[in-house]
């Protein structure tokens, strides 16, 4: 059974802090790892990491895939209150490419 | 393009009632998925479809049925709703060659009392 574990489950920081969110996985026939940000509604796509693209960066957010350790981190620097959200890690694998999600990390950024 | 549209957005059911959630996508995607999201549980896959006329069970299929009679629509049915099915339901779709993840609908908040 595919498994995705995120840590921590919740995190409270102050504006300006840097945070690191963790994701580890056990997936048959790994194809990609994705990070999503979820505020009030549906998850919105942040990054996709694959064997051919193990690092991604967009503004203050960056992510790295460690295929040897079967894990990924999502870094957010100079956090803002607008970064407050649930961050979901999902891993795609298998012939039908089902995404298996972790439970998410609830990030709260206080002013 | 509307993307993925879910109806209804909210619904309150009594225990034992039935209902159908509709997911419609206008992107000609082959794959469609139904997830439920509960507090602290992430998204869990209920059923999915790899093409018109096909369906398969996901991680938590009990108490739900699905149909994919038309490529653009994926229906999720609850035959006899239970309080444990109170949740937020998300539909998603993707194209065959798209590894950029899913396109999600905006969700349906269902409460079973």
mmCIF file of C-alpha atoms in Angstrom:
data_model
loop_
_atom_site.group_PDB
_atom_site.id
_atom_site.type_symbol
_atom_site.label_atom_id
_atom_site.label_comp_id
_atom_site.label_asym_id
_atom_site.label_seq_id
_atom_site.Cartn_x
_atom_site.Cartn_y
_atom_site.Cartn_z
ATOM 1 C CA UNK A 1 0.000 0.000 0.000
ATOM 2 C CA UNK A 2 1.331 3.418 -0.978
ATOM 3 C CA UNK A 3 2.127 5.702 1.926
ATOM 4 C CA UNK A 4 2.980 9.402 2.284
ATOM 5 C CA UNK A 5 3.949 10.898 5.648
ATOM 6 C CA UNK A 6 4.269 14.617 6.283
ATOM 7 C CA UNK A 7 5.827 16.351 9.238
ATOM 8 C CA UNK A 8 5.194 18.366 11.227
ATOM 9 C CA UNK A 9 1.401 18.168 11.165
ATOM 10 C CA UNK A 10 1.165 21.768 12.308
ATOM 11 C CA UNK A 11 3.508 24.670 12.675
ATOM 12 C CA UNK A 12 3.163 28.223 14.009
ATOM 13 C CA UNK A 13 5.770 30.828 13.069
ATOM 14 C CA UNK A 14 6.168 34.598 12.945
ATOM 15 C CA UNK A 15 6.353 36.653 9.790
ATOM 16 C CA UNK A 16 9.850 36.642 8.400
ATOM 17 C CA UNK A 17 10.750 33.193 9.686
ATOM 18 C CA UNK A 18 11.970 30.416 7.399
ATOM 19 C CA UNK A 19 10.154 27.084 7.539
ATOM 20 C CA UNK A 20 10.923 23.589 6.250
ATOM 21 C CA UNK A 21 8.170 21.081 5.656
ATOM 22 C CA UNK A 22 8.960 17.391 5.253
ATOM 23 C CA UNK A 23 7.464 14.614 3.188
ATOM 24 C CA UNK A 24 8.524 10.958 3.044
ATOM 25 C CA UNK A 25 6.979 8.267 0.897
ATOM 26 C CA UNK A 26 6.702 4.596 0.044
ATOM 27 C CA UNK A 27 5.162 4.228 -3.413
ATOM 28 C CA UNK A 28 5.195 1.478 -5.999
ATOM 29 C CA UNK A 29 6.702 2.617 -9.307
ATOM 30 C CA UNK A 30 7.359 6.199 -8.247
ATOM 31 C CA UNK A 31 6.800 8.759 -10.992
ATOM 32 C CA UNK A 32 6.532 12.152 -9.334
ATOM 33 C CA UNK A 33 6.104 14.057 -6.089
ATOM 34 C CA UNK A 34 3.895 17.107 -5.949
ATOM 35 C CA UNK A 35 3.371 19.891 -3.463
ATOM 36 C CA UNK A 36 0.034 21.682 -3.144
ATOM 37 C CA UNK A 37 -1.124 24.680 -1.129
ATOM 38 C CA UNK A 38 -4.666 24.589 0.209
ATOM 39 C CA UNK A 39 -6.385 27.592 1.691
ATOM 40 C CA UNK A 40 -10.163 27.732 1.915
ATOM 41 C CA UNK A 41 -10.989 25.637 -1.104
ATOM 42 C CA UNK A 42 -9.339 23.237 -3.538
ATOM 43 C CA UNK A 43 -5.608 22.494 -3.483
ATOM 44 C CA UNK A 44 -3.529 24.624 -5.815
ATOM 45 C CA UNK A 45 -0.443 23.241 -7.501
ATOM 46 C CA UNK A 46 2.998 24.449 -6.359
ATOM 47 C CA UNK A 47 5.681 22.096 -7.646
ATOM 48 C CA UNK A 48 6.227 18.759 -9.282
ATOM 49 C CA UNK A 49 9.479 16.866 -8.758
ATOM 50 C CA UNK A 50 10.600 13.865 -10.756
ATOM 51 C CA UNK A 51 13.746 11.846 -11.315
ATOM 52 C CA UNK A 52 14.742 14.350 -14.000
ATOM 53 C CA UNK A 53 13.830 17.435 -11.995
ATOM 54 C CA UNK A 54 14.756 17.138 -8.348
ATOM 55 C CA UNK A 55 14.865 20.838 -7.460
ATOM 56 C CA UNK A 56 12.297 23.549 -8.071
ATOM 57 C CA UNK A 57 12.140 27.168 -6.980
ATOM 58 C CA UNK A 58 9.526 29.870 -7.275
ATOM 59 C CA UNK A 59 10.056 33.104 -5.426
ATOM 60 C CA UNK A 60 10.330 32.388 -1.720
ATOM 61 C CA UNK A 61 9.337 28.735 -2.124
ATOM 62 C CA UNK A 62 11.693 25.939 -3.069
ATOM 63 C CA UNK A 63 11.594 22.177 -2.986
ATOM 64 C CA UNK A 64 14.069 19.320 -3.260
ATOM 65 C CA UNK A 65 13.513 15.632 -3.922
ATOM 66 C CA UNK A 66 15.854 13.070 -2.376
ATOM 67 C CA UNK A 67 15.181 9.842 -4.255
ATOM 68 C CA UNK A 68 17.712 7.920 -2.202
ATOM 69 C CA UNK A 69 16.003 8.835 1.069
ATOM 70 C CA UNK A 70 12.507 8.738 -0.513
ATOM 71 C CA UNK A 71 11.707 12.180 0.802
ATOM 72 C CA UNK A 72 11.224 15.796 -0.107
ATOM 73 C CA UNK A 73 11.345 19.144 1.643
ATOM 74 C CA UNK A 74 9.461 22.340 0.949
ATOM 75 C CA UNK A 75 11.198 25.515 2.117
ATOM 76 C CA UNK A 76 9.502 28.855 2.551
ATOM 77 C CA UNK A 77 11.747 31.820 3.326
ATOM 78 C CA UNK A 78 10.682 35.209 4.729
ATOM 79 C CA UNK A 79 7.209 33.879 5.514
ATOM 80 C CA UNK A 80 4.176 36.145 5.190
ATOM 81 C CA UNK A 81 0.692 35.859 6.693
ATOM 82 C CA UNK A 82 -0.553 34.925 3.230
ATOM 83 C CA UNK A 83 1.507 31.741 3.421
ATOM 84 C CA UNK A 84 -0.841 30.447 6.112
ATOM 85 C CA UNK A 85 -2.422 27.322 4.641
ATOM 86 C CA UNK A 86 -2.350 23.558 4.610
ATOM 87 C CA UNK A 87 0.540 22.247 2.529
ATOM 88 C CA UNK A 88 -0.100 18.867 0.963
ATOM 89 C CA UNK A 89 2.453 16.456 -0.395
ATOM 90 C CA UNK A 90 1.292 13.886 -2.944
ATOM 91 C CA UNK A 91 3.136 11.125 -4.724
ATOM 92 C CA UNK A 92 2.148 9.663 -8.075
ATOM 93 C CA UNK A 93 2.965 6.125 -9.027
ATOM 94 C CA UNK A 94 1.753 2.964 -10.617
ATOM 95 C CA UNK A 95 0.308 2.370 -14.035
ATOM 96 C CA UNK A 96 -2.751 4.536 -13.413
ATOM 97 C CA UNK A 97 -0.798 7.309 -11.755
ATOM 98 C CA UNK A 98 -2.993 7.685 -8.736
ATOM 99 C CA UNK A 99 -1.915 10.437 -6.388
ATOM 100 C CA UNK A 100 -1.522 9.398 -2.770
ATOM 101 C CA UNK A 101 -1.688 12.349 -0.399
ATOM 102 C CA UNK A 102 -0.137 12.912 2.983
ATOM 103 C CA UNK A 103 -2.203 14.335 5.827
ATOM 104 C CA UNK A 104 -0.802 17.798 5.253
ATOM 105 C CA UNK A 105 1.031 20.378 7.324
ATOM 106 C CA UNK A 106 -1.034 23.248 8.730
ATOM 107 C CA UNK A 107 1.172 26.333 8.640
ATOM 108 C CA UNK A 108 0.112 29.412 10.567
ATOM 109 C CA UNK A 109 2.124 32.591 10.085
ATOM 110 C CA UNK A 110 1.448 35.225 12.716
ATOM 111 C CA UNK A 111 2.157 38.929 12.136
ATOM 112 C CA UNK B 1 -12.765 27.135 -19.883
ATOM 113 C CA UNK B 2 -14.615 26.185 -16.735
ATOM 114 C CA UNK B 3 -12.142 23.420 -15.826
ATOM 115 C CA UNK B 4 -13.649 21.040 -13.275
ATOM 116 C CA UNK B 5 -17.102 21.900 -11.962
ATOM 117 C CA UNK B 6 -18.696 20.196 -8.970
ATOM 118 C CA UNK B 7 -22.344 20.375 -8.026
ATOM 119 C CA UNK B 8 -23.749 20.942 -5.524
ATOM 120 C CA UNK B 9 -21.336 23.032 -3.469
ATOM 121 C CA UNK B 10 -23.115 22.351 -0.169
ATOM 122 C CA UNK B 11 -25.645 19.760 0.955
ATOM 123 C CA UNK B 12 -27.161 18.548 4.196
ATOM 124 C CA UNK B 13 -28.584 15.020 4.203
ATOM 125 C CA UNK B 14 -30.428 12.994 6.756
ATOM 126 C CA UNK B 15 -29.069 9.553 7.654
ATOM 127 C CA UNK B 16 -30.315 7.006 5.140
ATOM 128 C CA UNK B 17 -30.996 9.462 2.340
ATOM 129 C CA UNK B 18 -29.335 9.107 -1.029
ATOM 130 C CA UNK B 19 -27.729 11.650 -3.295
ATOM 131 C CA UNK B 20 -25.444 12.031 -6.290
ATOM 132 C CA UNK B 21 -22.530 14.407 -6.615
ATOM 133 C CA UNK B 22 -21.735 15.517 -10.134
ATOM 134 C CA UNK B 23 -18.299 16.292 -11.496
ATOM 135 C CA UNK B 24 -17.988 17.751 -14.984
ATOM 136 C CA UNK B 25 -14.791 18.646 -16.830
ATOM 137 C CA UNK B 26 -14.452 20.374 -20.179
ATOM 138 C CA UNK B 27 -10.775 19.618 -20.835
ATOM 139 C CA UNK B 28 -11.302 16.245 -22.526
ATOM 140 C CA UNK B 29 -9.326 14.553 -19.741
ATOM 141 C CA UNK B 30 -9.241 10.763 -19.636
ATOM 142 C CA UNK B 31 -8.668 10.296 -15.918
ATOM 143 C CA UNK B 32 -11.059 11.433 -13.200
ATOM 144 C CA UNK B 33 -10.927 10.974 -9.441
ATOM 145 C CA UNK B 34 -13.102 11.409 -6.365
ATOM 146 C CA UNK B 35 -11.402 12.243 -3.052
ATOM 147 C CA UNK B 36 -12.739 13.006 0.380
ATOM 148 C CA UNK B 37 -11.014 15.284 2.837
ATOM 149 C CA UNK B 38 -11.508 15.112 6.578
ATOM 150 C CA UNK B 39 -9.752 17.273 9.187
ATOM 151 C CA UNK B 40 -6.202 16.086 9.725
ATOM 152 C CA UNK B 41 -6.564 13.280 7.153
ATOM 153 C CA UNK B 42 -5.384 14.813 3.912
ATOM 154 C CA UNK B 43 -7.166 13.647 0.768
ATOM 155 C CA UNK B 44 -8.199 10.002 0.468
ATOM 156 C CA UNK B 45 -9.114 8.428 -2.838
ATOM 157 C CA UNK B 46 -12.648 7.006 -3.042
ATOM 158 C CA UNK B 47 -12.971 5.873 -6.672
ATOM 159 C CA UNK B 48 -11.356 6.762 -9.941
ATOM 160 C CA UNK B 49 -11.815 6.280 -13.661
ATOM 161 C CA UNK B 50 -9.235 5.855 -16.406
ATOM 162 C CA UNK B 51 -11.701 6.450 -19.210
ATOM 163 C CA UNK B 52 -15.317 6.503 -20.289
ATOM 164 C CA UNK B 53 -17.174 3.436 -19.088
ATOM 165 C CA UNK B 54 -14.477 2.383 -16.594
ATOM 166 C CA UNK B 55 -14.279 2.778 -12.820
ATOM 167 C CA UNK B 56 -12.058 1.408 -10.075
ATOM 168 C CA UNK B 57 -11.925 1.437 -6.295
ATOM 169 C CA UNK B 58 -9.580 3.649 -4.374
ATOM 170 C CA UNK B 59 -8.539 3.656 -0.748
ATOM 171 C CA UNK B 60 -11.969 4.254 0.887
ATOM 172 C CA UNK B 61 -14.683 3.015 -1.539
ATOM 173 C CA UNK B 62 -17.209 1.547 0.932
ATOM 174 C CA UNK B 63 -20.586 3.254 0.934
ATOM 175 C CA UNK B 64 -20.038 4.941 -2.426
ATOM 176 C CA UNK B 65 -20.725 4.080 -6.049
ATOM 177 C CA UNK B 66 -19.574 5.833 -9.199
ATOM 178 C CA UNK B 67 -20.374 5.956 -12.874
ATOM 179 C CA UNK B 68 -18.591 7.353 -15.923
ATOM 180 C CA UNK B 69 -21.137 7.044 -18.737
ATOM 181 C CA UNK B 70 -19.775 10.095 -20.532
ATOM 182 C CA UNK B 71 -16.132 11.093 -20.702
ATOM 183 C CA UNK B 72 -16.760 14.554 -19.295
ATOM 184 C CA UNK B 73 -18.829 13.462 -16.288
ATOM 185 C CA UNK B 74 -17.970 11.432 -13.209
ATOM 186 C CA UNK B 75 -20.797 10.830 -10.733
ATOM 187 C CA UNK B 76 -20.390 9.865 -7.095
ATOM 188 C CA UNK B 77 -23.396 8.285 -5.412
ATOM 189 C CA UNK B 78 -24.266 7.709 -1.797
ATOM 190 C CA UNK B 79 -27.048 5.133 -1.598
ATOM 191 C CA UNK B 80 -27.714 5.392 2.143
ATOM 192 C CA UNK B 81 -25.857 8.281 3.732
ATOM 193 C CA UNK B 82 -24.215 7.858 7.133
ATOM 194 C CA UNK B 83 -22.798 10.504 9.508
ATOM 195 C CA UNK B 84 -19.315 9.065 8.817
ATOM 196 C CA UNK B 85 -19.682 10.355 5.261
ATOM 197 C CA UNK B 86 -19.757 13.940 6.445
ATOM 198 C CA UNK B 87 -16.793 15.374 4.606
ATOM 199 C CA UNK B 88 -15.575 17.670 1.866
ATOM 200 C CA UNK B 89 -15.517 15.903 -1.479
ATOM 201 C CA UNK B 90 -13.136 16.895 -4.255
ATOM 202 C CA UNK B 91 -13.234 15.795 -7.834
ATOM 203 C CA UNK B 92 -10.116 15.990 -10.000
ATOM 204 C CA UNK B 93 -9.127 15.185 -13.536
ATOM 205 C CA UNK B 94 -5.969 14.858 -15.590
ATOM 206 C CA UNK B 95 -4.948 14.096 -19.146
ATOM 207 C CA UNK B 96 -3.176 10.874 -20.064
ATOM 208 C CA UNK B 97 0.205 12.439 -20.669
ATOM 209 C CA UNK B 98 0.035 15.113 -18.008
ATOM 210 C CA UNK B 99 2.359 14.561 -15.078
ATOM 211 C CA UNK B 100 1.728 18.022 -13.652
ATOM 212 C CA UNK B 101 -0.846 16.679 -11.253
ATOM 213 C CA UNK B 102 -4.548 17.101 -11.171
ATOM 214 C CA UNK B 103 -7.010 19.869 -11.887
ATOM 215 C CA UNK B 104 -9.323 20.057 -8.899
ATOM 216 C CA UNK B 105 -12.912 21.131 -8.586
ATOM 217 C CA UNK B 106 -13.860 23.572 -5.844
ATOM 218 C CA UNK B 107 -15.315 20.888 -3.597
ATOM 219 C CA UNK B 108 -18.670 19.816 -2.153
ATOM 220 C CA UNK B 109 -19.240 20.154 1.566
ATOM 221 C CA UNK B 110 -21.597 17.375 2.662
ATOM 222 C CA UNK B 111 -23.086 17.069 6.131
ATOM 223 C CA UNK B 112 -25.037 13.975 7.140
ATOM 224 C CA UNK B 113 -27.165 14.425 10.252
#
